[in-house]
PDB file of C-alpha atoms in Angstrom:
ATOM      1  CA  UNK A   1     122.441  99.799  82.027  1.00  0.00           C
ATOM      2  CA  UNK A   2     122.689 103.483  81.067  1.00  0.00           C
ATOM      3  CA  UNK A   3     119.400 104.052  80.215  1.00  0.00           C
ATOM      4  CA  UNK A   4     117.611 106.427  82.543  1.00  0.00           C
ATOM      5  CA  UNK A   5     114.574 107.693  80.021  1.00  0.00           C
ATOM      6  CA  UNK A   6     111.874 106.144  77.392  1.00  0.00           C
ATOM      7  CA  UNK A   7     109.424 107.234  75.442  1.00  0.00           C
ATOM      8  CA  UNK A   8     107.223 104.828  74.137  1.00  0.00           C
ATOM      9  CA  UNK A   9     105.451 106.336  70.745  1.00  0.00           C
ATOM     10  CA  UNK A  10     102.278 105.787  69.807  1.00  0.00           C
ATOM     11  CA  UNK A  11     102.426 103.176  67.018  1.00  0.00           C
ATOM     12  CA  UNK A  12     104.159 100.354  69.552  1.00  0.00           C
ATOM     13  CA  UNK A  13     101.454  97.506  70.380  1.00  0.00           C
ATOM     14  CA  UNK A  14     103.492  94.903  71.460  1.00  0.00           C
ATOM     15  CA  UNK A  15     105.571  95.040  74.505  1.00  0.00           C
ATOM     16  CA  UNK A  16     107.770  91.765  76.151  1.00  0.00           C
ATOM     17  CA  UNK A  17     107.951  91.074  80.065  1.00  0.00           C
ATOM     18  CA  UNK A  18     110.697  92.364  81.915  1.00  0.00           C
ATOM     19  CA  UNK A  19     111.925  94.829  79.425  1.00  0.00           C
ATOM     20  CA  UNK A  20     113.313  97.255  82.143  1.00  0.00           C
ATOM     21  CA  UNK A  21     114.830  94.420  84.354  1.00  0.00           C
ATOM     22  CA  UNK A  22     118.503  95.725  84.887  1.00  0.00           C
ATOM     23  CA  UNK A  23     118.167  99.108  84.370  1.00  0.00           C
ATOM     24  CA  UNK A  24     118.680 100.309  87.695  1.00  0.00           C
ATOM     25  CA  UNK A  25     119.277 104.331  86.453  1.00  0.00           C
ATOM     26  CA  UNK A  26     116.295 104.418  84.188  1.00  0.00           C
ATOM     27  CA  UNK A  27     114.075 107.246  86.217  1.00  0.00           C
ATOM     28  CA  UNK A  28     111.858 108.325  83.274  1.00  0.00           C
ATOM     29  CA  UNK A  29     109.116 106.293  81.456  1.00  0.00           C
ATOM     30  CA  UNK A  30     106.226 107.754  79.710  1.00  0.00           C
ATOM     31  CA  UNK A  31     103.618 106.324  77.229  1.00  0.00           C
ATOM     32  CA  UNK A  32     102.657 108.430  74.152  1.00  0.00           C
ATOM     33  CA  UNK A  33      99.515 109.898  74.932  1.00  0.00           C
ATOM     34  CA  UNK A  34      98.164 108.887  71.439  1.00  0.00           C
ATOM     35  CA  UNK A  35      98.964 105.118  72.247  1.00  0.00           C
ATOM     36  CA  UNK A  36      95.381 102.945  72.216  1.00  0.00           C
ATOM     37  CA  UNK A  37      96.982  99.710  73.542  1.00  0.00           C
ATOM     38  CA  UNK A  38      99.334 101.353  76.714  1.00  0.00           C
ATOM     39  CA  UNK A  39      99.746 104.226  79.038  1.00  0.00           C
ATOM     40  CA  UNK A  40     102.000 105.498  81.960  1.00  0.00           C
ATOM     41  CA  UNK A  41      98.870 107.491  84.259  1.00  0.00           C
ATOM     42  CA  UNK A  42      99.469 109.144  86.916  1.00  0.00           C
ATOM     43  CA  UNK A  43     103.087 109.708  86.083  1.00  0.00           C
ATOM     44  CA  UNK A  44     103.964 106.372  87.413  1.00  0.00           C
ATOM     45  CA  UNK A  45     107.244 106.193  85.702  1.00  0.00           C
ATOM     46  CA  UNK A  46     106.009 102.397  84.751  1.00  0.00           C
ATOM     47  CA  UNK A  47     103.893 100.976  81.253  1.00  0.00           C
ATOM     48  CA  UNK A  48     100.280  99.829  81.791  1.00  0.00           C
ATOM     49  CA  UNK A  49      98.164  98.396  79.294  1.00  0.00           C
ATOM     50  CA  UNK A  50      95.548 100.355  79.466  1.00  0.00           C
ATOM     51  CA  UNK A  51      92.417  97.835  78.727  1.00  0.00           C
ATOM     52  CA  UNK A  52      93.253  95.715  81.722  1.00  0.00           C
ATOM     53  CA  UNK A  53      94.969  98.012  84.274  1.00  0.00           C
ATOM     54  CA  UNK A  54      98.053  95.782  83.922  1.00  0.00           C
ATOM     55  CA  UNK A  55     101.515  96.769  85.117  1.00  0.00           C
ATOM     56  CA  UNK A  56     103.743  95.396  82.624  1.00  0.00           C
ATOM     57  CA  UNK A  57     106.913  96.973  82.822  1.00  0.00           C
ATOM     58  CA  UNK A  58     108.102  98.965  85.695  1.00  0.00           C
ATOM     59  CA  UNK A  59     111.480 101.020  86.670  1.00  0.00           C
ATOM     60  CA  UNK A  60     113.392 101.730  89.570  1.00  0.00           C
ATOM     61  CA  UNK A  61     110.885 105.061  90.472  1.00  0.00           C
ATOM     62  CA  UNK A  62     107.616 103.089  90.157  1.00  0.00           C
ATOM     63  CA  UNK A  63     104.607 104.480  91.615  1.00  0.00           C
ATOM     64  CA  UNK A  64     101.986 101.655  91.335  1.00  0.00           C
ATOM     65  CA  UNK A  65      98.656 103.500  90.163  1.00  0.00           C
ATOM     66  CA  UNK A  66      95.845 102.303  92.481  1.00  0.00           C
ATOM     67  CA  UNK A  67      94.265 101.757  89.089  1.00  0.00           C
ATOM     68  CA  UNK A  68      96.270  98.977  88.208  1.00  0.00           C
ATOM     69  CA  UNK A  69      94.711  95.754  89.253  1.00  0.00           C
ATOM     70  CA  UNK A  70      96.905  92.998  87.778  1.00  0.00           C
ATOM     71  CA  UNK A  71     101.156  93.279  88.355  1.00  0.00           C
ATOM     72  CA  UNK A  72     102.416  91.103  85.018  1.00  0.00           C
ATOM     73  CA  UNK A  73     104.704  88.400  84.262  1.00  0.00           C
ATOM     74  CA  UNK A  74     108.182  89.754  85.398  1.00  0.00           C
ATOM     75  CA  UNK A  75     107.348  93.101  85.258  1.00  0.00           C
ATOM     76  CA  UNK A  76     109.454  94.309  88.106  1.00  0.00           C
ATOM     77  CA  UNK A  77     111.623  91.710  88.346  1.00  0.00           C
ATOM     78  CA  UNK A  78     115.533  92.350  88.835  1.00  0.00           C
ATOM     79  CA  UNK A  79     115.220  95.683  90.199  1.00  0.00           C
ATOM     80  CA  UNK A  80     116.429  97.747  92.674  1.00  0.00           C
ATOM     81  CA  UNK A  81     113.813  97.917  95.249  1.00  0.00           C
ATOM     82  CA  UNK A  82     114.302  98.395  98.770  1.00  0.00           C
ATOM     83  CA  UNK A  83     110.910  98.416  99.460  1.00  0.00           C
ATOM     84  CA  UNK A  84     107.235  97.959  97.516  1.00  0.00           C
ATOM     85  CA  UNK A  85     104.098  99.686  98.219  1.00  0.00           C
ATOM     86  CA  UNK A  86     101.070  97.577  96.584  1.00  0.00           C
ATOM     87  CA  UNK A  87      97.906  99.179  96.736  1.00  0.00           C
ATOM     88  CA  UNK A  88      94.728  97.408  97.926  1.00  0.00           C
ATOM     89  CA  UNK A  89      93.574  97.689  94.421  1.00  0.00           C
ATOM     90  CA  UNK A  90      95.906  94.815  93.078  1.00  0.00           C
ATOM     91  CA  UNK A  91      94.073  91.628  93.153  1.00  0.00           C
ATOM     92  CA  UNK A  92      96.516  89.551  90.763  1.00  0.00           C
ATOM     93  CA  UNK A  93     100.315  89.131  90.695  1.00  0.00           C
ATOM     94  CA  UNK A  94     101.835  87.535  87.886  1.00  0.00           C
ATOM     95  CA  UNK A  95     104.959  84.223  87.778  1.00  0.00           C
ATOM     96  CA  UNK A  96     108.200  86.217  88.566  1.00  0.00           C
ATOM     97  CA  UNK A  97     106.880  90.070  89.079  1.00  0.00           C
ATOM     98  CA  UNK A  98     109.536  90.744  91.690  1.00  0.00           C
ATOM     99  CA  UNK A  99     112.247  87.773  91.000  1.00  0.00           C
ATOM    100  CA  UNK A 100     116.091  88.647  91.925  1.00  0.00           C
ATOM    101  CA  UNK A 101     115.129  92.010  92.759  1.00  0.00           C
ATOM    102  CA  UNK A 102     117.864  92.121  95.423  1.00  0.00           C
ATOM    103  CA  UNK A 103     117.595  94.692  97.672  1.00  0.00           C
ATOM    104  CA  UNK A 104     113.898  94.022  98.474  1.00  0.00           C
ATOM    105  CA  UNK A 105     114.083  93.788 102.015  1.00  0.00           C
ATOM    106  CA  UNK A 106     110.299  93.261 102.919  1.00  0.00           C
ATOM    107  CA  UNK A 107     106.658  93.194 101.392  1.00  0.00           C
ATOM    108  CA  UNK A 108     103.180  93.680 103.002  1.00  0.00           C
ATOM    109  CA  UNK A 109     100.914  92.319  99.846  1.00  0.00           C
ATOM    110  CA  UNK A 110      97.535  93.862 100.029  1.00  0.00           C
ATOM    111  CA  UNK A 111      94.238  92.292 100.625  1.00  0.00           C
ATOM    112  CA  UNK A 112      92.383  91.020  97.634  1.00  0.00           C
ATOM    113  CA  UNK A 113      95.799  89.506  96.459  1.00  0.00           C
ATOM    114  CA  UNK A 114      94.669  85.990  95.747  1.00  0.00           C
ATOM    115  CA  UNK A 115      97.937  83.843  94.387  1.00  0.00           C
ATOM    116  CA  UNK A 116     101.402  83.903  95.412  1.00  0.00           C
ATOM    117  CA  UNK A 117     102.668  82.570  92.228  1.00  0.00           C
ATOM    118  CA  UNK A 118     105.861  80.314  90.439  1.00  0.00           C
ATOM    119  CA  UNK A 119     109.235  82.160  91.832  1.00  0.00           C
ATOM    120  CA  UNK A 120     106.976  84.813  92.906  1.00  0.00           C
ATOM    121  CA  UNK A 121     109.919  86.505  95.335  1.00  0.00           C
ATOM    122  CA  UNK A 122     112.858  84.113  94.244  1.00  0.00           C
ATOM    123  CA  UNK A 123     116.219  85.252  94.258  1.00  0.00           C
ATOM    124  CA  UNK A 124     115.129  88.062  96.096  1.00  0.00           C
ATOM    125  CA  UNK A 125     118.194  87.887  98.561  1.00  0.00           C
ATOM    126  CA  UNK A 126     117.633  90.461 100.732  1.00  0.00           C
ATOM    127  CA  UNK A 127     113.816  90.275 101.514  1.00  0.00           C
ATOM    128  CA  UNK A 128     113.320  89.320 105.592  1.00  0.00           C
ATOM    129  CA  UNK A 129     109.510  89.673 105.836  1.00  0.00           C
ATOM    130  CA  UNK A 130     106.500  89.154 104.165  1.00  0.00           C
ATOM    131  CA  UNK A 131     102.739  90.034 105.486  1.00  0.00           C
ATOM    132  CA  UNK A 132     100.245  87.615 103.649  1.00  0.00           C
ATOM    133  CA  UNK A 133      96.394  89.066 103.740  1.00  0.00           C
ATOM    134  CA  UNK A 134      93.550  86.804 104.476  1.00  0.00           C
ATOM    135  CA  UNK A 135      92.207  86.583 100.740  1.00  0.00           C
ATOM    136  CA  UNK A 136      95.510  84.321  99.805  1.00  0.00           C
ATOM    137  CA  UNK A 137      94.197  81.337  98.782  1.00  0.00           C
ATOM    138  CA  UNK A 138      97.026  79.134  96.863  1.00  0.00           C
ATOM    139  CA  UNK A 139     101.155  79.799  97.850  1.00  0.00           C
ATOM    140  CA  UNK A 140     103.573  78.062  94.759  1.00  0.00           C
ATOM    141  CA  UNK A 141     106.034  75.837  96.923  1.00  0.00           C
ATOM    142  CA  UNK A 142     108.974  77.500  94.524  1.00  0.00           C
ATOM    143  CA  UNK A 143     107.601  81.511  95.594  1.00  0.00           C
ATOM    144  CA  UNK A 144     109.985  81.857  98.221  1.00  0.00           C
ATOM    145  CA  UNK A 145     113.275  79.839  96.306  1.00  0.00           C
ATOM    146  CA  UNK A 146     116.429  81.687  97.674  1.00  0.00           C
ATOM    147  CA  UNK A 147     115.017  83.464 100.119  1.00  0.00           C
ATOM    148  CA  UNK A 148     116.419  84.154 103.152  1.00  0.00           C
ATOM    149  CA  UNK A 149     112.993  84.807 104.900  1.00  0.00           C
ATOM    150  CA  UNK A 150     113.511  85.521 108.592  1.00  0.00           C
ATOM    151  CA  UNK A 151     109.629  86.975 109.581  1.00  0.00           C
ATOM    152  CA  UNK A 152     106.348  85.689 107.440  1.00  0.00           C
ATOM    153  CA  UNK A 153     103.234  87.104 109.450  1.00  0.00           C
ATOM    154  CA  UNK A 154      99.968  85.771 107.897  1.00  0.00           C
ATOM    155  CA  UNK A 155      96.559  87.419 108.512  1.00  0.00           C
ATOM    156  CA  UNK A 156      94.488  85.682 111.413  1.00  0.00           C
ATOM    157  CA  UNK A 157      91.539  85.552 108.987  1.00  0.00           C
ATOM    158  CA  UNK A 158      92.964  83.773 106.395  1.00  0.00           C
ATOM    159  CA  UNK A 159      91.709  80.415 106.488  1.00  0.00           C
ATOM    160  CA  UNK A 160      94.027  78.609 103.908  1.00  0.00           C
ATOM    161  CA  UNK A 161      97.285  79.517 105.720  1.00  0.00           C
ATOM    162  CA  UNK A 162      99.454  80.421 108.895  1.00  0.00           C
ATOM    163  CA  UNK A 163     102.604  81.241 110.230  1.00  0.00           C
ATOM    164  CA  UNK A 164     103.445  79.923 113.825  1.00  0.00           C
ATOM    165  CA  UNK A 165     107.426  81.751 114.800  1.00  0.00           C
ATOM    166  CA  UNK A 166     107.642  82.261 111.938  1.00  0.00           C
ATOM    167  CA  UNK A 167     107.351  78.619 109.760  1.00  0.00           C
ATOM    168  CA  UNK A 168     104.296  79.197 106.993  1.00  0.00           C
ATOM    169  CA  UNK A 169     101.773  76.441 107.062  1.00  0.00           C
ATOM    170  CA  UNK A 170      98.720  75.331 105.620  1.00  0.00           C
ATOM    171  CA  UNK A 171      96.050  76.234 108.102  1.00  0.00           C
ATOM    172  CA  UNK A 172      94.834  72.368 108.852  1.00  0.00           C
ATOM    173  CA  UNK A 173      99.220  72.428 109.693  1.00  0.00           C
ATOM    174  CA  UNK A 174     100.198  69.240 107.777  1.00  0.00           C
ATOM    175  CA  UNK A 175     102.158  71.322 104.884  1.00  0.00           C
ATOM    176  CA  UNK A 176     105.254  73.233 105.925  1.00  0.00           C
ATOM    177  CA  UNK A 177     105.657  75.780 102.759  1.00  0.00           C
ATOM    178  CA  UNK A 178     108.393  77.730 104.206  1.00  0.00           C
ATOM    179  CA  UNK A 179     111.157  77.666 107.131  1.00  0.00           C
ATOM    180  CA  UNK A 180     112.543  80.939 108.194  1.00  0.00           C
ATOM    181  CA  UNK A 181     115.806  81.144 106.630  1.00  0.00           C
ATOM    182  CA  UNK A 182     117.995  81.456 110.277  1.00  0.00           C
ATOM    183  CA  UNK A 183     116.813  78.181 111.544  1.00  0.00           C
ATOM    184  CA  UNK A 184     119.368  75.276 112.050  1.00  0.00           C
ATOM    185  CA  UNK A 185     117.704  72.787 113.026  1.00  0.00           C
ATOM    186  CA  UNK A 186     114.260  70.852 112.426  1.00  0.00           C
ATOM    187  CA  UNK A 187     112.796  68.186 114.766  1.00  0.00           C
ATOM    188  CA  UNK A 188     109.506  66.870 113.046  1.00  0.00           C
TER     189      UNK A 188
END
């Protein structure tokens, strides 16, 4: 897409999930300062709604707030991150907030993040390693569909999962959730 700014008035009060997905030159997004329902603080270059501190729609320049405790539905999905900094603020991540963004090539979510939810990462084709925090309690078995995982470190103190070279397990190790993607061969 061509886009690279928006300016979202004042009188909008209704915005879809992944409105920005594609628009890898967009490098300006601002909120009317007169808008009651959303904002952009901080110069984030993303659209929050303001009541909840929820990241709905994010661009390629994103700065997440460490306001912002919720990441919506899609809303940084298909873009072109190479990396994502989540602050320890974010405690909920919603169904496809990063999907197919393609040149995400690893994630470290923060502690307090409590779901890794439906197609979560998926199509993310480039993303190698993931660092789940201790306070993950429930992993979708489609999070990780098409990706080509090679690392997944898991906190020591979480006490729902683990990673052991690299496979993710439930802790009690009778559920294999994920295989690192350069592995040939599996001898149960």
């Amino acid at each position: 897409s061509a886009l690279t700014s928006i300016t979202i008035p004042a009188n909008v009060d209704t915005i879809g999930a992944a409105i920005f997905a594609g628009c890898d030159n967009l490098s300006s997004v601002v909120v009317d300062a007169n808008n009651a329902k959303y904002d952009s603080r901080d110069s984030c270059n993303a659209i929050i709604e303001t009541a909840t501190n929820t990241l709905i729609a994010a661009s390629p320049v994103t700065t997440i707030p460490s306001t912002v405790k919720t990441i919506g539905y899609g809303a940084m999905a298909i873009l072109p991150y190479d990396t994502i900094h989540i602050p320890e603020g974010v405690v909920s991540i919603g169904e496809y907030a990063f999907s197919s963004c393609t040149s995400l090539t690893s994630v470290k979510l923060p502690e307090g993040t409590t779901k890794i939810k439906s197609s979560f990462f998926s199509n993310c084709t480039s993303l190698k390693s993931i660092y789940i925090p201790s306070s993950v309690t429930t992993i979708a078995v489609d999070a990780f569909k098409n990706v080509p995982l090679e690392e997944i470190i898991v906190s020591p103190d979480n006490p729902n999962y683990m990673a052991i070279d690299n496979y993710l397990y439930t802790k009690d190790g009778t559920t294999l959730i994920k295989a690192p993607s350069n592995v040939t061969e599996i001898v149960l």
